[in-house]
Amino acid sequence: MKKVKFINLKIIVLFVLIFLTSIGCTRDFSDDTLATYPKTAEVFIDGFSAGLGYGAFGNTLLTGFNVDSDVKYKGSASMRFDVPNVGDPSGAYVGGVFIDGGGRDLSGYDALTFWAKGSQSATINELGFGNDFNQNKYLVSMTNVPLATYWKKYIIPIPDASKLTSEKGMFWYSEGPENGQGYTFWIDEVKYEKLGNLALPRPAIFNGVDKLENTFIGSKTTITGLTQTFNLGSGIDQTVGVAPSYFKFDSSNESVATVSELGVINVIGSGTTVITAKLGGVDAKGSYTINSLGVFTPAPTPTRDAANVISIFSNAYTNVPVEYYNGYYAPYQTTQGQADININGDDIIRYTQLNFVGTQFSQPTVNATAMTHFHVDIQVQEAMTAGDHIRIQLGDFGANAVYGGGDDTNGSVNYTNANLTTGSWVSFDIPLANFSGLTSRSHLAQILFISDATISNILVDNMYFYAQPNAPTVAAPTPTVSAGNVISVFSNAYTNIAGTNLNPNWGQATIVTQPVIAGNTTLKYAGLNYQGIQLGSSQNVSAMTFLHIDYWTANSTSLNTYLISTGPVEKSKVLTVPTAGWQSVEIPLSDFSPVNLSDVIQLKFDGNGDIHLDNIYFHN
C-alpha cells in the first residue's frame, strides 16, 4: 500500500510559533559579531551550538521535538522527533527551523551532513538548510529521505557555497504520519563539512526539460524544477531542490522577456526568447523558449452577484479550497500545465498536450444544489478540424464524499469545433440539468476537460457554479444622456411619450407587469411570445441616431425588437440572450431601414422566456 503523506512544506503557510527560543547557550549579537559572521560548522553535536534558536512551523506538534540522552549515534545526546498520528488535535506533523540569528559564513564548506535513524522504516518528507523564516533566499531541500532502523549518514550538498556568507537557516525539517500512524526518528551529529569529494555538478531548471510555450505580453511565470545534482564520494548521485537565487538566469532577448533573481519571468514584448541558467558557472540542463504573441485579450470579467456564485477558479470571486487543477492522473494522462500563468494580474489555467485533465475540490466537497448553471471560459490555441471536441464533465462523490465510495455520479456535455474559436475566448453557461447522469449535486468534487487529444492546447478561466435568479436584484443602469437629446418611451429618468399604451391587445399570450426593482420601475414580459408598445402619438425620430434598450433575462433563448411605422412597415433587430445581468444596447436607427423614421408609431418584441426591460428611448 502506498504510504500516505499529509505535509508538503512547499504548499503550507509557514509562521513562527516558537521563534528564536534559545535551546543552548546564548550570546549577545554585537555589531562586530554580525559583521564578521562566524564560520561555526556545528549545528548539533551532543547539544546545540551557541546562538542557535528554534522556530516551529504552523500546525505542528509542539512537543514533537526534544533532545534525547538515551538514543544517540555518538556522544551523549541526539535530536528526537515524535511524529503524531493522523487526527492528533495537538498537531498534524512535526516541522521547524534551527536558526542562527546572527548568521554564519558557510562559504568554506561543501555539504551539510548528519546521521539519522527511525523507530521504523520510513521516508522523511523534506529537510535541508537555508530556511530562515524570512526570504529563504538560499533554501536547499532534500525530499523523500529514506530512513532505516539503524544509523545512516546523510549528505546534503551545498549548490554554491560562495553564496552562503551570512546564512541564518542552519537546518529545517518536515515530516508527517506514515500510513496514518506516527513514529519516532532521531538525527545526530549535524554539521557542515568540507568533504572535498563532491563531483560532477549538474544543475537543472524545469527538471532538465526544454520547454516551449506561446504566451503574451504581461505574462508572469516562475521558473520551477530547480535542482542540483552531485556525485558523492560513494559514487551515488544526490539531487537537491535549490532556491532560484543560486542560479544566474539569462534571457536571449530581453526585449521579449526578463528574468529576476528569484526566477520570475516577465514577458514585456512580442517575439521569441530562450531562458537558460547557470549555477556556479555550470550550464543548467533545461530551457524555456517563449513565443510572445503580443497583447493578450483576457476572458470577459464575470459580473454575476458573488452571493449567487460558488467559484472554483476566478479572480473575480473568492474560490473554494481546491486540491489541484491538474491531477496528473497516471498512466494514461498526457496533459501538462495547471493554474500557472499570470497575465497582467489575471491568473489563467493553461493546458498543453491535453487528452484529459481533472480539477479536484473534495476537501470539502461543494454543495451546488441551489445552483442552476456551470460557467467556464475556454480559448483554444491551435487550429481545429472536423471531429475535434472538448467534453466537460462534472463529478459528484456521493453522500460519503469519498471518491470511489460506491455512490459517485458524473455527467458530461460535449462541444465540437463548431462551438469553439481558435485564439478567442468562448463563454459557456451550461445548465446543470444538461449534465446527464449527474444524479446528485450536493457533493460535487471534480471538473474534467476531455479532448481525447483532438485539441491539445487551451486556456481556461472563470470556472464557477451559479444560481440564475428569476429576476434582477439591481436596477438597470441610470441613463446619462441629456434629456434634451432624448425621446423616451419607457424610463424613470426621462419624461415619456404621453398616452403610450405599454400593453395593447394584439392577441398575445405575454403577461405584462411593471415590478419595482431596487426602487426603479421596470417593464416585465412573462412568457413572451410577442408584445407591442403603442406610442401615444407618431414620433419623428429621424434626427436621432440610436434606439437604447436595457434588458435582463435568465431564460430566454430568442429575443427580437422591432420598430414599426405607418403602413405598417417594420424591421427587427436580434438581441443576444440570455444575459449576465442587465444588458445595455445601442441600436443604430439605420439598422431598422426601411422603417420611416419620421413616422414611428409602435415598437414590438417577440421571442420566448421572461424579459425585464427598462430605459427604452431614442437619442443622438
mmCIF file of N, CA and C in Angstrom, residues 134-255:
data_model
loop_
_atom_site.group_PDB
_atom_site.id
_atom_site.type_symbol
_atom_site.label_atom_id
_atom_site.label_comp_id
_atom_site.label_asym_id
_atom_site.label_seq_id
_atom_site.Cartn_x
_atom_site.Cartn_y
_atom_site.Cartn_z
ATOM 1 N N ASN A 134 12.254 33.955 6.612
ATOM 2 C CA ASN A 134 12.213 35.271 6.004
ATOM 3 C C ASN A 134 12.160 35.081 4.485
ATOM 4 N N GLN A 135 13.216 35.425 3.791
ATOM 5 C CA GLN A 135 13.216 35.282 2.337
ATOM 6 C C GLN A 135 13.543 33.865 1.878
ATOM 7 N N ASN A 136 14.173 33.074 2.746
ATOM 8 C CA ASN A 136 14.618 31.729 2.335
ATOM 9 C C ASN A 136 15.387 31.799 1.018
ATOM 10 N N LYS A 137 16.250 32.783 0.927
ATOM 11 C CA LYS A 137 16.896 33.097 -0.341
ATOM 12 C C LYS A 137 17.756 31.954 -0.860
ATOM 13 N N TYR A 138 18.400 31.246 0.054
ATOM 14 C CA TYR A 138 19.286 30.161 -0.367
ATOM 15 C C TYR A 138 18.815 28.819 0.195
ATOM 16 N N LEU A 139 17.526 28.612 0.095
ATOM 17 C CA LEU A 139 16.916 27.370 0.574
ATOM 18 C C LEU A 139 17.392 26.172 -0.255
ATOM 19 N N VAL A 140 17.691 25.068 0.429
ATOM 20 C CA VAL A 140 18.016 23.795 -0.214
ATOM 21 C C VAL A 140 17.173 22.722 0.463
ATOM 22 N N SER A 141 16.580 21.848 -0.340
ATOM 23 C CA SER A 141 15.734 20.804 0.228
ATOM 24 C C SER A 141 16.089 19.445 -0.345
ATOM 25 N N MET A 142 16.020 18.446 0.508
ATOM 26 C CA MET A 142 16.158 17.054 0.089
ATOM 27 C C MET A 142 14.843 16.378 0.458
ATOM 28 N N THR A 143 14.161 15.786 -0.500
ATOM 29 C CA THR A 143 12.819 15.259 -0.282
ATOM 30 C C THR A 143 12.820 13.735 -0.274
ATOM 31 N N ASN A 144 11.775 13.191 0.385
ATOM 32 C CA ASN A 144 11.571 11.737 0.427
ATOM 33 C C ASN A 144 12.848 11.017 0.850
ATOM 34 N N VAL A 145 13.345 11.416 2.014
ATOM 35 C CA VAL A 145 14.610 10.893 2.532
ATOM 36 C C VAL A 145 14.349 9.555 3.222
ATOM 37 N N PRO A 146 14.897 8.443 2.721
ATOM 38 C CA PRO A 146 14.602 7.132 3.305
ATOM 39 C C PRO A 146 15.300 6.937 4.645
ATOM 40 N N LEU A 147 14.548 6.425 5.615
ATOM 41 C CA LEU A 147 15.077 6.121 6.944
ATOM 42 C C LEU A 147 15.120 4.618 7.148
ATOM 43 N N ALA A 148 16.171 4.167 7.782
ATOM 44 C CA ALA A 148 16.270 2.775 8.215
ATOM 45 C C ALA A 148 16.148 2.733 9.735
ATOM 46 N N THR A 149 16.102 1.545 10.289
ATOM 47 C CA THR A 149 16.039 1.408 11.744
ATOM 48 C C THR A 149 17.427 1.372 12.371
ATOM 49 N N TYR A 150 18.444 1.637 11.560
ATOM 50 C CA TYR A 150 19.816 1.743 12.063
ATOM 51 C C TYR A 150 20.387 3.076 11.586
ATOM 52 N N TRP A 151 21.446 3.531 12.231
ATOM 53 C CA TRP A 151 22.033 4.829 11.925
ATOM 54 C C TRP A 151 22.668 4.830 10.533
ATOM 55 N N LYS A 152 22.364 5.863 9.744
ATOM 56 C CA LYS A 152 22.970 6.070 8.434
ATOM 57 C C LYS A 152 23.385 7.534 8.311
ATOM 58 N N LYS A 153 24.452 7.758 7.555
ATOM 59 C CA LYS A 153 24.906 9.128 7.328
ATOM 60 C C LYS A 153 24.258 9.680 6.058
ATOM 61 N N TYR A 154 23.875 10.948 6.139
ATOM 62 C CA TYR A 154 23.236 11.634 5.014
ATOM 63 C C TYR A 154 24.046 12.878 4.662
ATOM 64 N N ILE A 155 24.069 13.167 3.376
ATOM 65 C CA ILE A 155 24.837 14.305 2.869
ATOM 66 C C ILE A 155 23.919 15.178 2.017
ATOM 67 N N ILE A 156 23.830 16.458 2.399
ATOM 68 C CA ILE A 156 23.090 17.433 1.595
ATOM 69 C C ILE A 156 24.117 18.375 0.984
ATOM 70 N N PRO A 157 24.393 18.242 -0.310
ATOM 71 C CA PRO A 157 25.407 19.103 -0.938
ATOM 72 C C PRO A 157 24.988 20.572 -0.940
ATOM 73 N N ILE A 158 25.939 21.452 -0.798
ATOM 74 C CA ILE A 158 25.698 22.882 -0.954
ATOM 75 C C ILE A 158 25.863 23.221 -2.435
ATOM 76 N N PRO A 159 24.842 23.757 -3.081
ATOM 77 C CA PRO A 159 24.921 24.000 -4.528
ATOM 78 C C PRO A 159 26.043 24.965 -4.922
ATOM 79 N N ASP A 160 26.198 26.053 -4.142
ATOM 80 C CA ASP A 160 27.248 27.031 -4.415
ATOM 81 C C ASP A 160 27.570 27.714 -3.101
ATOM 82 N N ALA A 161 28.628 27.218 -2.434
ATOM 83 C CA ALA A 161 28.955 27.699 -1.091
ATOM 84 C C ALA A 161 29.338 29.164 -1.071
ATOM 85 N N SER A 162 29.771 29.725 -2.179
ATOM 86 C CA SER A 162 30.178 31.133 -2.203
ATOM 87 C C SER A 162 29.009 32.060 -1.899
ATOM 88 N N LYS A 163 27.778 31.568 -2.024
ATOM 89 C CA LYS A 163 26.598 32.384 -1.728
ATOM 90 C C LYS A 163 26.333 32.489 -0.222
ATOM 91 N N LEU A 164 26.871 31.537 0.558
ATOM 92 C CA LEU A 164 26.466 31.423 1.969
ATOM 93 C C LEU A 164 27.446 32.125 2.886
ATOM 94 N N THR A 165 27.555 33.428 2.752
ATOM 95 C CA THR A 165 28.492 34.196 3.591
ATOM 96 C C THR A 165 27.836 34.753 4.845
ATOM 97 N N SER A 166 26.510 34.700 4.905
ATOM 98 C CA SER A 166 25.804 35.220 6.092
ATOM 99 C C SER A 166 24.495 34.473 6.293
ATOM 100 N N GLU A 167 24.549 33.150 6.233
ATOM 101 C CA GLU A 167 23.347 32.322 6.288
ATOM 102 C C GLU A 167 22.853 32.160 7.718
ATOM 103 N N LYS A 168 21.526 32.244 7.889
ATOM 104 C CA LYS A 168 20.910 32.074 9.205
ATOM 105 C C LYS A 168 20.196 30.725 9.346
ATOM 106 N N GLY A 169 19.705 30.191 8.260
ATOM 107 C CA GLY A 169 18.941 28.942 8.331
ATOM 108 C C GLY A 169 19.860 27.736 8.334
ATOM 109 N N MET A 170 20.125 27.181 9.519
ATOM 110 C CA MET A 170 21.108 26.112 9.649
ATOM 111 C C MET A 170 20.551 24.737 9.285
ATOM 112 N N PHE A 171 19.274 24.507 9.620
ATOM 113 C CA PHE A 171 18.698 23.178 9.373
ATOM 114 C C PHE A 171 17.187 23.289 9.520
ATOM 115 N N TRP A 172 16.444 22.583 8.660
ATOM 116 C CA TRP A 172 14.996 22.543 8.794
ATOM 117 C C TRP A 172 14.489 21.170 8.368
ATOM 118 N N TYR A 173 13.287 20.838 8.818
ATOM 119 C CA TYR A 173 12.730 19.514 8.550
ATOM 120 C C TYR A 173 11.210 19.594 8.571
ATOM 121 N N SER A 174 10.569 18.615 7.965
ATOM 122 C CA SER A 174 9.113 18.498 7.977
ATOM 123 C C SER A 174 8.748 17.048 7.710
ATOM 124 N N GLU A 175 7.959 16.459 8.592
ATOM 125 C CA GLU A 175 7.551 15.067 8.412
ATOM 126 C C GLU A 175 6.180 14.832 9.031
ATOM 127 N N GLY A 176 5.347 14.069 8.287
ATOM 128 C CA GLY A 176 4.017 13.719 8.751
ATOM 129 C C GLY A 176 3.873 12.231 8.982
ATOM 130 N N PRO A 177 2.668 11.803 9.366
ATOM 131 C CA PRO A 177 2.430 10.392 9.654
ATOM 132 C C PRO A 177 2.684 9.503 8.440
ATOM 133 N N GLU A 178 3.082 8.265 8.728
ATOM 134 C CA GLU A 178 3.277 7.255 7.686
ATOM 135 C C GLU A 178 2.078 6.309 7.720
ATOM 136 N N ASN A 179 1.305 6.289 6.595
ATOM 137 C CA ASN A 179 0.091 5.472 6.552
ATOM 138 C C ASN A 179 -0.839 5.780 7.716
ATOM 139 N N GLY A 180 -0.892 7.045 8.076
ATOM 140 C CA GLY A 180 -1.792 7.480 9.126
ATOM 141 C C GLY A 180 -1.258 7.329 10.535
ATOM 142 N N GLN A 181 -0.079 6.724 10.701
ATOM 143 C CA GLN A 181 0.448 6.446 12.025
ATOM 144 C C GLN A 181 1.711 7.258 12.299
ATOM 145 N N GLY A 182 1.857 7.660 13.543
ATOM 146 C CA GLY A 182 3.057 8.354 13.953
ATOM 147 C C GLY A 182 4.198 7.396 14.244
ATOM 148 N N TYR A 183 5.387 7.944 14.342
ATOM 149 C CA TYR A 183 6.561 7.156 14.696
ATOM 150 C C TYR A 183 7.617 8.131 15.190
ATOM 151 N N THR A 184 8.796 7.630 15.510
ATOM 152 C CA THR A 184 9.876 8.468 16.034
ATOM 153 C C THR A 184 11.112 8.320 15.159
ATOM 154 N N PHE A 185 11.795 9.441 14.934
ATOM 155 C CA PHE A 185 13.104 9.356 14.291
ATOM 156 C C PHE A 185 14.082 10.263 15.026
ATOM 157 N N TRP A 186 15.371 9.929 14.877
ATOM 158 C CA TRP A 186 16.425 10.659 15.560
ATOM 159 C C TRP A 186 17.431 11.184 14.543
ATOM 160 N N ILE A 187 17.974 12.355 14.822
ATOM 161 C CA ILE A 187 19.034 12.948 13.997
ATOM 162 C C ILE A 187 20.165 13.382 14.924
ATOM 163 N N ASP A 188 21.393 13.115 14.502
ATOM 164 C CA ASP A 188 22.541 13.406 15.360
ATOM 165 C C ASP A 188 23.720 13.869 14.505
ATOM 166 N N GLU A 189 24.677 14.494 15.166
ATOM 167 C CA GLU A 189 25.942 14.916 14.538
ATOM 168 C C GLU A 189 25.687 15.774 13.302
ATOM 169 N N VAL A 190 24.860 16.809 13.505
ATOM 170 C CA VAL A 190 24.518 17.703 12.399
ATOM 171 C C VAL A 190 25.591 18.776 12.292
ATOM 172 N N LYS A 191 26.230 18.847 11.140
ATOM 173 C CA LYS A 191 27.308 19.834 10.987
ATOM 174 C C LYS A 191 27.597 20.071 9.516
ATOM 175 N N TYR A 192 28.247 21.184 9.256
ATOM 176 C CA TYR A 192 28.721 21.495 7.902
ATOM 177 C C TYR A 192 30.152 20.975 7.761
ATOM 178 N N GLU A 193 30.451 20.433 6.567
ATOM 179 C CA GLU A 193 31.769 19.849 6.341
ATOM 180 C C GLU A 193 32.314 20.281 4.983
ATOM 181 N N LYS A 194 33.631 20.181 4.873
ATOM 182 C CA LYS A 194 34.316 20.305 3.584
ATOM 183 C C LYS A 194 34.739 18.906 3.194
ATOM 184 N N LEU A 195 33.882 18.218 2.446
ATOM 185 C CA LEU A 195 34.156 16.829 2.092
ATOM 186 C C LEU A 195 35.218 16.728 1.000
ATOM 187 N N GLY A 196 35.152 17.652 0.063
ATOM 188 C CA GLY A 196 36.166 17.679 -0.986
ATOM 189 C C GLY A 196 36.025 16.610 -2.043
ATOM 190 N N ASN A 197 34.973 15.803 -1.973
ATOM 191 C CA ASN A 197 34.820 14.727 -2.954
ATOM 192 C C ASN A 197 33.485 14.784 -3.692
ATOM 193 N N LEU A 198 32.818 15.937 -3.648
ATOM 194 C CA LEU A 198 31.591 16.109 -4.424
ATOM 195 C C LEU A 198 31.977 16.450 -5.860
ATOM 196 N N ALA A 199 31.469 15.687 -6.807
ATOM 197 C CA ALA A 199 31.925 15.823 -8.192
ATOM 198 C C ALA A 199 30.744 15.917 -9.160
ATOM 199 N N LEU A 200 31.046 16.300 -10.372
ATOM 200 C CA LEU A 200 30.107 16.322 -11.492
ATOM 201 C C LEU A 200 28.830 17.098 -11.175
ATOM 202 N N PRO A 201 28.940 18.374 -10.841
ATOM 203 C CA PRO A 201 27.726 19.160 -10.590
ATOM 204 C C PRO A 201 26.872 19.264 -11.848
ATOM 205 N N ARG A 202 25.577 19.001 -11.716
ATOM 206 C CA ARG A 202 24.651 19.021 -12.842
ATOM 207 C C ARG A 202 23.380 19.779 -12.458
ATOM 208 N N PRO A 203 23.411 21.103 -12.565
ATOM 209 C CA PRO A 203 22.205 21.879 -12.261
ATOM 210 C C PRO A 203 21.142 21.704 -13.336
ATOM 211 N N ALA A 204 19.897 22.001 -12.976
ATOM 212 C CA ALA A 204 18.792 21.882 -13.939
ATOM 213 C C ALA A 204 17.703 22.886 -13.595
ATOM 214 N N ILE A 205 17.028 23.355 -14.623
ATOM 215 C CA ILE A 205 15.794 24.116 -14.473
ATOM 216 C C ILE A 205 14.700 23.377 -15.220
ATOM 217 N N PHE A 206 13.463 23.552 -14.756
ATOM 218 C CA PHE A 206 12.332 22.817 -15.343
ATOM 219 C C PHE A 206 12.624 21.319 -15.387
ATOM 220 N N ASN A 207 13.317 20.844 -14.332
ATOM 221 C CA ASN A 207 13.659 19.415 -14.210
ATOM 222 C C ASN A 207 14.410 18.896 -15.430
ATOM 223 N N GLY A 208 15.168 19.804 -16.056
ATOM 224 C CA GLY A 208 16.002 19.402 -17.176
ATOM 225 C C GLY A 208 15.290 19.321 -18.506
ATOM 226 N N VAL A 209 14.054 19.775 -18.562
ATOM 227 C CA VAL A 209 13.267 19.690 -19.799
ATOM 228 C C VAL A 209 13.398 20.989 -20.579
ATOM 229 N N ASP A 210 13.478 20.885 -21.898
ATOM 230 C CA ASP A 210 13.454 22.052 -22.776
ATOM 231 C C ASP A 210 11.994 22.345 -23.123
ATOM 232 N N LYS A 211 11.446 23.401 -22.511
ATOM 233 C CA LYS A 211 10.042 23.735 -22.705
ATOM 234 C C LYS A 211 9.883 24.783 -23.803
ATOM 235 N N LEU A 212 8.768 24.736 -24.490
ATOM 236 C CA LEU A 212 8.421 25.748 -25.484
ATOM 237 C C LEU A 212 6.958 26.088 -25.300
ATOM 238 N N GLU A 213 6.655 27.379 -25.128
ATOM 239 C CA GLU A 213 5.274 27.776 -24.921
ATOM 240 C C GLU A 213 4.982 29.112 -25.598
ATOM 241 N N ASN A 214 3.752 29.236 -26.060
ATOM 242 C CA ASN A 214 3.246 30.510 -26.551
ATOM 243 C C ASN A 214 2.652 31.274 -25.379
ATOM 244 N N THR A 215 2.897 32.567 -25.339
ATOM 245 C CA THR A 215 2.352 33.374 -24.260
ATOM 246 C C THR A 215 2.117 34.780 -24.777
ATOM 247 N N PHE A 216 1.919 35.740 -23.871
ATOM 248 C CA PHE A 216 1.514 37.078 -24.269
ATOM 249 C C PHE A 216 2.239 38.125 -23.431
ATOM 250 N N ILE A 217 2.233 39.345 -23.929
ATOM 251 C CA ILE A 217 2.783 40.465 -23.157
ATOM 252 C C ILE A 217 2.003 40.595 -21.854
ATOM 253 N N GLY A 218 2.748 40.775 -20.768
ATOM 254 C CA GLY A 218 2.127 40.868 -19.449
ATOM 255 C C GLY A 218 2.126 39.564 -18.693
ATOM 256 N N SER A 219 2.493 38.459 -19.360
ATOM 257 C CA SER A 219 2.547 37.166 -18.694
ATOM 258 C C SER A 219 3.662 37.158 -17.664
ATOM 259 N N LYS A 220 3.377 36.547 -16.526
ATOM 260 C CA LYS A 220 4.374 36.411 -15.471
ATOM 261 C C LYS A 220 4.358 34.972 -14.979
ATOM 262 N N THR A 221 5.497 34.330 -14.975
ATOM 263 C CA THR A 221 5.579 32.952 -14.501
ATOM 264 C C THR A 221 6.902 32.752 -13.788
ATOM 265 N N THR A 222 6.973 31.759 -12.927
ATOM 266 C CA THR A 222 8.174 31.497 -12.137
ATOM 267 C C THR A 222 8.826 30.206 -12.601
ATOM 268 N N ILE A 223 10.130 30.241 -12.758
ATOM 269 C CA ILE A 223 10.878 29.046 -13.159
ATOM 270 C C ILE A 223 10.778 28.004 -12.052
ATOM 271 N N THR A 224 10.423 26.800 -12.419
ATOM 272 C CA THR A 224 10.273 25.712 -11.461
ATOM 273 C C THR A 224 11.258 24.597 -11.799
ATOM 274 N N GLY A 225 11.192 23.524 -11.003
ATOM 275 C CA GLY A 225 12.054 22.367 -11.263
ATOM 276 C C GLY A 225 13.527 22.695 -11.146
ATOM 277 N N LEU A 226 13.888 23.510 -10.125
ATOM 278 C CA LEU A 226 15.278 23.923 -9.927
ATOM 279 C C LEU A 226 15.995 22.895 -9.061
ATOM 280 N N THR A 227 17.003 22.247 -9.594
ATOM 281 C CA THR A 227 17.722 21.209 -8.862
ATOM 282 C C THR A 227 19.217 21.320 -9.111
ATOM 283 N N GLN A 228 19.968 20.655 -8.227
ATOM 284 C CA GLN A 228 21.407 20.483 -8.408
ATOM 285 C C GLN A 228 21.763 19.054 -8.015
ATOM 286 N N THR A 229 22.520 18.384 -8.857
ATOM 287 C CA THR A 229 22.920 17.007 -8.608
ATOM 288 C C THR A 229 24.438 16.918 -8.515
ATOM 289 N N PHE A 230 24.909 16.238 -7.467
ATOM 290 C CA PHE A 230 26.334 15.957 -7.315
ATOM 291 C C PHE A 230 26.538 14.458 -7.233
ATOM 292 N N ASN A 231 27.708 14.007 -7.666
ATOM 293 C CA ASN A 231 28.129 12.640 -7.426
ATOM 294 C C ASN A 231 28.923 12.625 -6.127
ATOM 295 N N LEU A 232 28.407 11.876 -5.123
ATOM 296 C CA LEU A 232 29.049 11.828 -3.813
ATOM 297 C C LEU A 232 30.292 10.940 -3.857
ATOM 298 N N GLY A 233 31.051 11.018 -2.791
ATOM 299 C CA GLY A 233 32.263 10.214 -2.718
ATOM 300 C C GLY A 233 32.003 8.732 -2.805
ATOM 301 N N SER A 234 30.786 8.318 -2.433
ATOM 302 C CA SER A 234 30.400 6.908 -2.511
ATOM 303 C C SER A 234 30.070 6.467 -3.928
ATOM 304 N N GLY A 235 30.023 7.431 -4.867
ATOM 305 C CA GLY A 235 29.650 7.124 -6.237
ATOM 306 C C GLY A 235 28.167 7.277 -6.502
ATOM 307 N N ILE A 236 27.381 7.579 -5.466
ATOM 308 C CA ILE A 236 25.939 7.743 -5.609
ATOM 309 C C ILE A 236 25.625 9.196 -5.953
ATOM 310 N N ASP A 237 24.672 9.406 -6.850
ATOM 311 C CA ASP A 237 24.215 10.756 -7.161
ATOM 312 C C ASP A 237 23.234 11.237 -6.091
ATOM 313 N N GLN A 238 23.362 12.491 -5.709
ATOM 314 C CA GLN A 238 22.426 13.100 -4.765
ATOM 315 C C GLN A 238 21.879 14.386 -5.392
ATOM 316 N N THR A 239 20.550 14.453 -5.511
ATOM 317 C CA THR A 239 19.889 15.621 -6.079
ATOM 318 C C THR A 239 19.150 16.368 -4.987
ATOM 319 N N VAL A 240 19.275 17.685 -5.002
ATOM 320 C CA VAL A 240 18.577 18.528 -4.029
ATOM 321 C C VAL A 240 17.796 19.601 -4.773
ATOM 322 N N GLY A 241 16.695 20.032 -4.155
ATOM 323 C CA GLY A 241 15.958 21.173 -4.668
ATOM 324 C C GLY A 241 16.665 22.455 -4.269
ATOM 325 N N VAL A 242 16.694 23.413 -5.167
ATOM 326 C CA VAL A 242 17.534 24.593 -4.996
ATOM 327 C C VAL A 242 16.712 25.863 -5.208
ATOM 328 N N ALA A 243 16.937 26.855 -4.341
ATOM 329 C CA ALA A 243 16.267 28.142 -4.491
ATOM 330 C C ALA A 243 16.786 28.878 -5.730
ATOM 331 N N PRO A 244 15.958 29.726 -6.334
ATOM 332 C CA PRO A 244 16.371 30.431 -7.558
ATOM 333 C C PRO A 244 17.629 31.278 -7.388
ATOM 334 N N SER A 245 17.866 31.804 -6.190
ATOM 335 C CA SER A 245 18.986 32.738 -6.014
ATOM 336 C C SER A 245 20.351 32.082 -6.196
ATOM 337 N N TYR A 246 20.422 30.780 -6.212
ATOM 338 C CA TYR A 246 21.685 30.107 -6.517
ATOM 339 C C TYR A 246 22.041 30.234 -8.007
ATOM 340 N N PHE A 247 21.026 30.441 -8.836
ATOM 341 C CA PHE A 247 21.226 30.425 -10.281
ATOM 342 C C PHE A 247 21.493 31.826 -10.823
ATOM 343 N N LYS A 248 22.129 31.873 -11.961
ATOM 344 C CA LYS A 248 22.217 33.086 -12.772
ATOM 345 C C LYS A 248 21.391 32.834 -14.032
ATOM 346 N N PHE A 249 20.287 33.552 -14.158
ATOM 347 C CA PHE A 249 19.370 33.335 -15.274
ATOM 348 C C PHE A 249 19.708 34.271 -16.434
ATOM 349 N N ASP A 250 19.356 33.834 -17.627
ATOM 350 C CA ASP A 250 19.634 34.627 -18.816
ATOM 351 C C ASP A 250 18.470 34.533 -19.785
ATOM 352 N N SER A 251 18.120 35.674 -20.368
ATOM 353 C CA SER A 251 17.136 35.729 -21.443
ATOM 354 C C SER A 251 17.868 36.135 -22.708
ATOM 355 N N SER A 252 17.710 35.341 -23.771
ATOM 356 C CA SER A 252 18.433 35.622 -25.010
ATOM 357 C C SER A 252 17.930 36.881 -25.703
ATOM 358 N N ASN A 253 16.730 37.336 -25.357
ATOM 359 C CA ASN A 253 16.166 38.550 -25.951
ATOM 360 C C ASN A 253 15.383 39.285 -24.875
ATOM 361 N N GLU A 254 16.044 40.201 -24.187
ATOM 362 C CA GLU A 254 15.415 40.882 -23.061
ATOM 363 C C GLU A 254 14.360 41.893 -23.495
ATOM 364 N N SER A 255 14.238 42.147 -24.785
ATOM 365 C CA SER A 255 13.131 42.983 -25.237
ATOM 366 C C SER A 255 11.826 42.190 -25.273
#
